[in-house]
Amino acid sequence: MIENITGFGDLGYTQNDASQTAFIVRQIMNGMATSAPVKVMAVHSGDSGYTVDVQVMVNQIDGKGNGIPHGTIHGLPVKTLRAGTCEIRIKPRVGDKGVVSFCHSDISVVKKTGAIGNPGSRRKFDWSDGIYLGSFHADGEATSVIEIGDDDNVLIKSPTVALQASDLVDIAGPVTTDTEYRVGGTKVVGTQQGAITAPTGGSTIDSQARTTINAILNALKGHGLIAS
């Protein structure tokens, strides 16, 4: 009678000392966390930025090849594009599919202090020492987009874009809008209005008033507020 035996190796690993050593090394390497696709399970905000709880998307398997889902990894810092006090930040969403890179050593001290320091323990390539790098898989069309096309033009698409400038907003070049400009919620400039005919004729002529009115009309035309 032949008994079926399952495991993580095959007969090739039992031939000699070298093959047995290769199997042991392979098993050790299988325990090293390097990088993995993950699903975001929760998002948290903190003083030093966002952290996420994630689940690795590629299951573990037993000797028979049965899938064993990973548990949740908590509190992984989220990568942002930052230099000094300048930062471009995207808040992850629950359900995002992204990539985590796992570090060589325990990064718990660095995460806590933000400074150079010794590893918090002697663990290596551990699931706890990951950094979430961002999403790689989309589940539908994005509603907010910043895109640089192959023509070098920049597209910003979003339901609302808010600019909060403590000094000024400096724009070099023309600005085009399909609707109107507002200040403090009040419309100040909208679409161009029709032409206004300059005053002519009449029984009583006030030349000074007509000069002023014509100057106002010319100014409105010059700024494009009324048609010529």
PDB file of C-alpha atoms in Angstrom:
ATOM      1  CA  MET A   1       0.000   0.000   0.000  1.00  0.00           C
ATOM      2  CA  ILE A   2       1.320   3.424  -0.957  1.00  0.00           C
ATOM      3  CA  GLU A   3       0.470   6.291   1.398  1.00  0.00           C
ATOM      4  CA  ASN A   4       0.199   9.821  -0.024  1.00  0.00           C
ATOM      5  CA  ILE A   5       2.288  12.237   1.989  1.00  0.00           C
ATOM      6  CA  THR A   6       2.003  15.981   1.492  1.00  0.00           C
ATOM      7  CA  GLY A   7       4.452  18.698   2.490  1.00  0.00           C
ATOM      8  CA  PHE A   8       6.361  21.729   1.327  1.00  0.00           C
ATOM      9  CA  GLY A   9       9.087  19.730  -0.382  1.00  0.00           C
ATOM     10  CA  ASP A  10       9.340  16.859  -2.819  1.00  0.00           C
ATOM     11  CA  LEU A  11      11.634  13.876  -3.277  1.00  0.00           C
ATOM     12  CA  GLY A  12      14.252  16.058  -4.891  1.00  0.00           C
ATOM     13  CA  TYR A  13      14.998  17.634  -1.519  1.00  0.00           C
ATOM     14  CA  THR A  14      15.860  14.270   0.056  1.00  0.00           C
ATOM     15  CA  GLN A  15      18.622  13.156  -2.323  1.00  0.00           C
ATOM     16  CA  ASN A  16      21.671  14.448  -0.460  1.00  0.00           C
ATOM     17  CA  ASP A  17      22.898  16.941   2.113  1.00  0.00           C
ATOM     18  CA  ALA A  18      22.977  19.768  -0.428  1.00  0.00           C
ATOM     19  CA  SER A  19      19.311  19.283  -1.411  1.00  0.00           C
ATOM     20  CA  GLN A  20      18.273  19.044   2.233  1.00  0.00           C
ATOM     21  CA  THR A  21      20.171  22.243   3.005  1.00  0.00           C
ATOM     22  CA  ALA A  22      18.516  23.939   0.028  1.00  0.00           C
ATOM     23  CA  PHE A  23      15.100  22.950   1.411  1.00  0.00           C
ATOM     24  CA  ILE A  24      15.922  24.386   4.846  1.00  0.00           C
ATOM     25  CA  VAL A  25      17.184  27.645   3.311  1.00  0.00           C
ATOM     26  CA  ARG A  26      14.076  27.869   1.147  1.00  0.00           C
ATOM     27  CA  GLN A  27      11.820  27.454   4.175  1.00  0.00           C
ATOM     28  CA  ILE A  28      13.724  30.182   6.025  1.00  0.00           C
ATOM     29  CA  MET A  29      13.403  32.500   3.036  1.00  0.00           C
ATOM     30  CA  ASN A  30       9.668  31.765   2.845  1.00  0.00           C
ATOM     31  CA  GLY A  31       9.359  33.280   6.309  1.00  0.00           C
ATOM     32  CA  MET A  32      10.882  36.590   5.181  1.00  0.00           C
ATOM     33  CA  ALA A  33       8.464  39.414   4.395  1.00  0.00           C
ATOM     34  CA  THR A  34       9.715  41.474   1.437  1.00  0.00           C
ATOM     35  CA  SER A  35       6.825  43.122  -0.410  1.00  0.00           C
ATOM     36  CA  ALA A  36       3.232  42.108  -0.986  1.00  0.00           C
ATOM     37  CA  PRO A  37      -0.089  43.258  -2.460  1.00  0.00           C
ATOM     38  CA  VAL A  38      -2.494  44.195   0.316  1.00  0.00           C
ATOM     39  CA  LYS A  39      -6.062  45.337   0.886  1.00  0.00           C
ATOM     40  CA  VAL A  40      -6.644  48.335   3.155  1.00  0.00           C
ATOM     41  CA  MET A  41      -8.937  47.339   6.033  1.00  0.00           C
ATOM     42  CA  ALA A  42      -8.839  50.570   8.076  1.00  0.00           C
ATOM     43  CA  VAL A  43      -7.342  54.072   7.851  1.00  0.00           C
ATOM     44  CA  HIS A  44      -6.176  56.174  10.815  1.00  0.00           C
ATOM     45  CA  SER A  45      -5.072  59.815  11.069  1.00  0.00           C
ATOM     46  CA  GLY A  46      -2.308  60.936  13.410  1.00  0.00           C
ATOM     47  CA  ASP A  47       0.097  63.794  14.103  1.00  0.00           C
ATOM     48  CA  SER A  48       2.722  62.258  11.807  1.00  0.00           C
ATOM     49  CA  GLY A  49       0.335  61.323   8.986  1.00  0.00           C
ATOM     50  CA  TYR A  50      -1.864  58.432   8.038  1.00  0.00           C
ATOM     51  CA  THR A  51      -1.484  54.799   9.038  1.00  0.00           C
ATOM     52  CA  VAL A  52      -3.373  51.815   7.661  1.00  0.00           C
ATOM     53  CA  ASP A  53      -4.394  48.350   8.736  1.00  0.00           C
ATOM     54  CA  VAL A  54      -3.985  45.915   5.852  1.00  0.00           C
ATOM     55  CA  GLN A  55      -4.460  42.293   4.882  1.00  0.00           C
ATOM     56  CA  VAL A  56      -2.035  40.560   2.535  1.00  0.00           C
ATOM     57  CA  MET A  57      -3.987  39.502  -0.554  1.00  0.00           C
ATOM     58  CA  VAL A  58      -1.982  36.391  -1.517  1.00  0.00           C
ATOM     59  CA  ASN A  59      -2.986  33.588   0.846  1.00  0.00           C
ATOM     60  CA  GLN A  60      -0.619  31.323   2.688  1.00  0.00           C
ATOM     61  CA  ILE A  61      -0.881  27.634   1.751  1.00  0.00           C
ATOM     62  CA  ASP A  62      -0.432  24.439   3.700  1.00  0.00           C
ATOM     63  CA  GLY A  63       1.307  21.272   2.513  1.00  0.00           C
ATOM     64  CA  LYS A  64      -1.759  20.232   0.533  1.00  0.00           C
ATOM     65  CA  GLY A  65      -2.047  23.580  -1.195  1.00  0.00           C
ATOM     66  CA  ASN A  66      -5.062  24.745   0.800  1.00  0.00           C
ATOM     67  CA  GLY A  67      -5.340  28.518   1.150  1.00  0.00           C
ATOM     68  CA  ILE A  68      -4.991  30.133   4.574  1.00  0.00           C
ATOM     69  CA  PRO A  69      -5.874  33.854   4.657  1.00  0.00           C
ATOM     70  CA  HIS A  70      -3.512  36.248   6.384  1.00  0.00           C
ATOM     71  CA  GLY A  71      -4.581  38.172   9.440  1.00  0.00           C
ATOM     72  CA  THR A  72      -4.680  41.961   9.667  1.00  0.00           C
ATOM     73  CA  ILE A  73      -1.425  43.919   9.984  1.00  0.00           C
ATOM     74  CA  HIS A  74      -2.016  47.052  12.041  1.00  0.00           C
ATOM     75  CA  GLY A  75      -0.558  50.541  12.029  1.00  0.00           C
ATOM     76  CA  LEU A  76       1.592  50.656   8.896  1.00  0.00           C
ATOM     77  CA  PRO A  77       2.775  54.173   7.997  1.00  0.00           C
ATOM     78  CA  VAL A  78       1.679  55.529   4.611  1.00  0.00           C
ATOM     79  CA  LYS A  79       4.251  56.858   2.151  1.00  0.00           C
ATOM     80  CA  THR A  80       3.770  60.444   0.975  1.00  0.00           C
ATOM     81  CA  LEU A  81       5.704  62.574  -1.517  1.00  0.00           C
ATOM     82  CA  ARG A  82       7.494  64.960   0.845  1.00  0.00           C
ATOM     83  CA  ALA A  83      10.545  67.228   0.962  1.00  0.00           C
ATOM     84  CA  GLY A  84      11.109  69.416   4.027  1.00  0.00           C
ATOM     85  CA  THR A  85       7.789  71.076   4.896  1.00  0.00           C
ATOM     86  CA  CYS A  86       6.278  70.415   1.433  1.00  0.00           C
ATOM     87  CA  GLU A  87       4.066  67.407   0.897  1.00  0.00           C
ATOM     88  CA  ILE A  88       1.706  65.853  -1.630  1.00  0.00           C
ATOM     89  CA  ARG A  89      -0.626  63.578   0.292  1.00  0.00           C
ATOM     90  CA  ILE A  90      -3.372  61.128  -0.711  1.00  0.00           C
ATOM     91  CA  LYS A  91      -5.503  59.659   2.057  1.00  0.00           C
ATOM     92  CA  PRO A  92      -6.000  55.915   1.516  1.00  0.00           C
ATOM     93  CA  ARG A  93      -9.539  54.511   1.482  1.00  0.00           C
ATOM     94  CA  VAL A  94     -10.841  51.314   2.997  1.00  0.00           C
ATOM     95  CA  GLY A  95     -10.905  48.710   0.234  1.00  0.00           C
ATOM     96  CA  ASP A  96      -7.902  50.111  -1.662  1.00  0.00           C
ATOM     97  CA  LYS A  97      -5.535  47.529  -3.115  1.00  0.00           C
ATOM     98  CA  GLY A  98      -1.916  48.565  -2.790  1.00  0.00           C
ATOM     99  CA  VAL A  99       1.629  47.432  -2.085  1.00  0.00           C
ATOM    100  CA  VAL A 100       3.537  47.207   1.189  1.00  0.00           C
ATOM    101  CA  SER A 101       7.320  47.071   1.388  1.00  0.00           C
ATOM    102  CA  PHE A 102       8.693  45.315   4.470  1.00  0.00           C
ATOM    103  CA  CYS A 103      11.947  46.543   5.995  1.00  0.00           C
ATOM    104  CA  HIS A 104      15.086  44.640   6.910  1.00  0.00           C
ATOM    105  CA  SER A 105      14.911  45.442  10.626  1.00  0.00           C
ATOM    106  CA  ASP A 106      12.453  46.435  13.349  1.00  0.00           C
ATOM    107  CA  ILE A 107      11.362  50.022  12.556  1.00  0.00           C
ATOM    108  CA  SER A 108       9.142  50.557  15.617  1.00  0.00           C
ATOM    109  CA  VAL A 109      11.554  53.051  17.235  1.00  0.00           C
ATOM    110  CA  VAL A 110      11.925  55.083  14.038  1.00  0.00           C
ATOM    111  CA  LYS A 111       8.126  55.129  13.603  1.00  0.00           C
ATOM    112  CA  LYS A 112       7.692  56.419  17.143  1.00  0.00           C
ATOM    113  CA  THR A 113      10.487  59.021  17.259  1.00  0.00           C
ATOM    114  CA  GLY A 114      11.102  59.939  13.619  1.00  0.00           C
ATOM    115  CA  ALA A 115      14.826  59.911  14.404  1.00  0.00           C
ATOM    116  CA  ILE A 116      17.811  57.652  13.742  1.00  0.00           C
ATOM    117  CA  GLY A 117      17.973  54.891  16.333  1.00  0.00           C
ATOM    118  CA  ASN A 118      18.587  51.240  17.059  1.00  0.00           C
ATOM    119  CA  PRO A 119      16.081  48.603  15.929  1.00  0.00           C
ATOM    120  CA  GLY A 120      13.369  47.924  18.491  1.00  0.00           C
ATOM    121  CA  SER A 121      14.170  44.198  18.466  1.00  0.00           C
ATOM    122  CA  ARG A 122      16.251  41.661  16.552  1.00  0.00           C
ATOM    123  CA  ARG A 123      13.464  40.578  14.229  1.00  0.00           C
ATOM    124  CA  LYS A 124      14.210  40.699  10.484  1.00  0.00           C
ATOM    125  CA  PHE A 125      11.948  41.040   7.448  1.00  0.00           C
ATOM    126  CA  ASP A 126       8.904  40.929   9.690  1.00  0.00           C
ATOM    127  CA  TRP A 127       5.284  41.602   8.690  1.00  0.00           C
ATOM    128  CA  SER A 128       5.084  44.289  11.377  1.00  0.00           C
ATOM    129  CA  ASP A 129       7.759  46.450   9.757  1.00  0.00           C
ATOM    130  CA  GLY A 130       5.984  47.453   6.584  1.00  0.00           C
ATOM    131  CA  ILE A 131       5.375  50.785   4.839  1.00  0.00           C
ATOM    132  CA  TYR A 132       2.298  51.216   2.656  1.00  0.00           C
ATOM    133  CA  LEU A 133       3.451  52.571  -0.720  1.00  0.00           C
ATOM    134  CA  GLY A 134       0.058  53.277  -2.271  1.00  0.00           C
ATOM    135  CA  SER A 135      -2.565  51.775  -4.520  1.00  0.00           C
ATOM    136  CA  PHE A 136      -1.903  49.735  -7.653  1.00  0.00           C
ATOM    137  CA  HIS A 137      -5.360  48.403  -8.558  1.00  0.00           C
ATOM    138  CA  ALA A 138      -8.446  50.442  -9.451  1.00  0.00           C
ATOM    139  CA  ASP A 139     -12.020  49.243  -8.859  1.00  0.00           C
ATOM    140  CA  GLY A 140     -13.664  51.760 -11.163  1.00  0.00           C
ATOM    141  CA  GLU A 141     -13.098  55.186 -12.669  1.00  0.00           C
ATOM    142  CA  ALA A 142     -11.418  57.764 -10.434  1.00  0.00           C
ATOM    143  CA  THR A 143     -13.454  60.865  -9.611  1.00  0.00           C
ATOM    144  CA  SER A 144     -10.446  62.997  -8.631  1.00  0.00           C
ATOM    145  CA  VAL A 145      -7.456  62.943 -10.980  1.00  0.00           C
ATOM    146  CA  ILE A 146      -4.164  64.771 -11.437  1.00  0.00           C
ATOM    147  CA  GLU A 147      -2.694  63.671 -14.764  1.00  0.00           C
ATOM    148  CA  ILE A 148       0.290  64.776 -16.820  1.00  0.00           C
ATOM    149  CA  GLY A 149      -0.322  63.731 -20.406  1.00  0.00           C
ATOM    150  CA  ASP A 150       2.188  62.860 -23.101  1.00  0.00           C
ATOM    151  CA  ASP A 151       1.645  66.400 -24.425  1.00  0.00           C
ATOM    152  CA  ASP A 152       3.044  67.802 -21.118  1.00  0.00           C
ATOM    153  CA  ASN A 153      -0.341  69.313 -20.230  1.00  0.00           C
ATOM    154  CA  VAL A 154      -1.646  68.871 -16.679  1.00  0.00           C
ATOM    155  CA  LEU A 155      -5.235  67.806 -16.032  1.00  0.00           C
ATOM    156  CA  ILE A 156      -6.809  68.332 -12.604  1.00  0.00           C
ATOM    157  CA  LYS A 157     -10.298  66.817 -12.324  1.00  0.00           C
ATOM    158  CA  SER A 158     -12.241  66.896  -9.078  1.00  0.00           C
ATOM    159  CA  PRO A 159     -15.704  67.757  -7.744  1.00  0.00           C
ATOM    160  CA  THR A 160     -14.102  70.579  -5.720  1.00  0.00           C
ATOM    161  CA  VAL A 161     -10.599  72.062  -5.745  1.00  0.00           C
ATOM    162  CA  ALA A 162      -9.715  74.227  -2.730  1.00  0.00           C
ATOM    163  CA  LEU A 163      -6.650  76.489  -2.734  1.00  0.00           C
ATOM    164  CA  GLN A 164      -5.524  77.745   0.673  1.00  0.00           C
ATOM    165  CA  ALA A 165      -2.692  80.229   0.120  1.00  0.00           C
ATOM    166  CA  SER A 166      -1.374  82.134   3.142  1.00  0.00           C
ATOM    167  CA  ASP A 167       0.367  84.683   0.882  1.00  0.00           C
ATOM    168  CA  LEU A 168      -0.880  84.809  -2.708  1.00  0.00           C
ATOM    169  CA  VAL A 169      -1.804  82.773  -5.759  1.00  0.00           C
ATOM    170  CA  ASP A 170       0.399  83.800  -8.678  1.00  0.00           C
ATOM    171  CA  ILE A 171      -0.778  82.676 -12.121  1.00  0.00           C
ATOM    172  CA  ALA A 172       1.248  83.436 -15.232  1.00  0.00           C
ATOM    173  CA  GLY A 173      -0.952  83.115 -18.302  1.00  0.00           C
ATOM    174  CA  PRO A 174      -4.636  83.337 -19.173  1.00  0.00           C
ATOM    175  CA  VAL A 175      -7.307  81.746 -16.976  1.00  0.00           C
ATOM    176  CA  THR A 176     -10.392  80.188 -18.571  1.00  0.00           C
ATOM    177  CA  THR A 177     -13.653  79.301 -16.816  1.00  0.00           C
ATOM    178  CA  ASP A 178     -16.961  77.986 -18.144  1.00  0.00           C
ATOM    179  CA  THR A 179     -19.050  79.631 -15.423  1.00  0.00           C
ATOM    180  CA  GLU A 180     -18.135  82.538 -13.135  1.00  0.00           C
ATOM    181  CA  TYR A 181     -15.687  83.967 -10.608  1.00  0.00           C
ATOM    182  CA  ARG A 182     -16.720  84.515  -6.995  1.00  0.00           C
ATOM    183  CA  VAL A 183     -15.225  86.353  -4.029  1.00  0.00           C
ATOM    184  CA  GLY A 184     -16.464  85.270  -0.617  1.00  0.00           C
ATOM    185  CA  GLY A 185     -19.228  83.324  -2.318  1.00  0.00           C
ATOM    186  CA  THR A 186     -20.454  86.388  -4.248  1.00  0.00           C
ATOM    187  CA  LYS A 187     -20.321  86.409  -8.037  1.00  0.00           C
ATOM    188  CA  VAL A 188     -18.043  89.199  -9.290  1.00  0.00           C
ATOM    189  CA  VAL A 189     -17.413  88.173 -12.907  1.00  0.00           C
ATOM    190  CA  GLY A 190     -19.530  85.941 -15.129  1.00  0.00           C
ATOM    191  CA  THR A 191     -19.971  85.298 -18.825  1.00  0.00           C
ATOM    192  CA  GLN A 192     -19.519  88.202 -21.223  1.00  0.00           C
ATOM    193  CA  GLN A 193     -22.636  90.349 -21.669  1.00  0.00           C
ATOM    194  CA  GLY A 194     -23.896  91.842 -24.888  1.00  0.00           C
ATOM    195  CA  ALA A 195     -22.720  95.113 -26.374  1.00  0.00           C
ATOM    196  CA  ILE A 196     -24.044  98.404 -24.942  1.00  0.00           C
ATOM    197  CA  THR A 197     -24.585 101.210 -27.426  1.00  0.00           C
ATOM    198  CA  ALA A 198     -22.831 104.463 -26.602  1.00  0.00           C
ATOM    199  CA  PRO A 199     -25.169 107.438 -26.076  1.00  0.00           C
ATOM    200  CA  THR A 200     -25.937 109.505 -29.187  1.00  0.00           C
ATOM    201  CA  GLY A 201     -28.493 112.137 -30.182  1.00  0.00           C
ATOM    202  CA  GLY A 202     -31.005 113.542 -27.756  1.00  0.00           C
ATOM    203  CA  SER A 203     -32.317 117.049 -27.158  1.00  0.00           C
ATOM    204  CA  THR A 204     -30.066 117.643 -24.159  1.00  0.00           C
ATOM    205  CA  ILE A 205     -26.426 116.676 -24.596  1.00  0.00           C
ATOM    206  CA  ASP A 206     -24.077 116.468 -21.613  1.00  0.00           C
ATOM    207  CA  SER A 207     -20.716 116.101 -23.268  1.00  0.00           C
ATOM    208  CA  GLN A 208     -18.850 115.506 -20.007  1.00  0.00           C
ATOM    209  CA  ALA A 209     -21.240 112.735 -18.998  1.00  0.00           C
ATOM    210  CA  ARG A 210     -20.995 111.156 -22.442  1.00  0.00           C
ATOM    211  CA  THR A 211     -17.207 111.234 -22.266  1.00  0.00           C
ATOM    212  CA  THR A 212     -17.302 109.437 -18.918  1.00  0.00           C
ATOM    213  CA  ILE A 213     -19.888 106.895 -20.119  1.00  0.00           C
ATOM    214  CA  ASN A 214     -17.836 106.146 -23.221  1.00  0.00           C
ATOM    215  CA  ALA A 215     -14.737 105.680 -21.048  1.00  0.00           C
ATOM    216  CA  ILE A 216     -16.655 103.226 -18.827  1.00  0.00           C
ATOM    217  CA  LEU A 217     -17.928 101.306 -21.869  1.00  0.00           C
ATOM    218  CA  ASN A 218     -14.425 101.125 -23.342  1.00  0.00           C
ATOM    219  CA  ALA A 219     -13.065  99.842 -20.026  1.00  0.00           C
ATOM    220  CA  LEU A 220     -15.763  97.160 -19.850  1.00  0.00           C
ATOM    221  CA  LYS A 221     -14.976  96.135 -23.438  1.00  0.00           C
ATOM    222  CA  GLY A 222     -11.253  96.145 -22.762  1.00  0.00           C
ATOM    223  CA  HIS A 223     -11.766  93.730 -19.859  1.00  0.00           C
ATOM    224  CA  GLY A 224     -14.105  91.590 -21.928  1.00  0.00           C
ATOM    225  CA  LEU A 225     -17.084  92.116 -19.623  1.00  0.00           C
ATOM    226  CA  ILE A 226     -19.247  93.311 -22.524  1.00  0.00           C
ATOM    227  CA  ALA A 227     -19.022  92.623 -26.232  1.00  0.00           C
ATOM    228  CA  SER A 228     -17.573  95.227 -28.577  1.00  0.00           C
TER     229      SER A 228
END
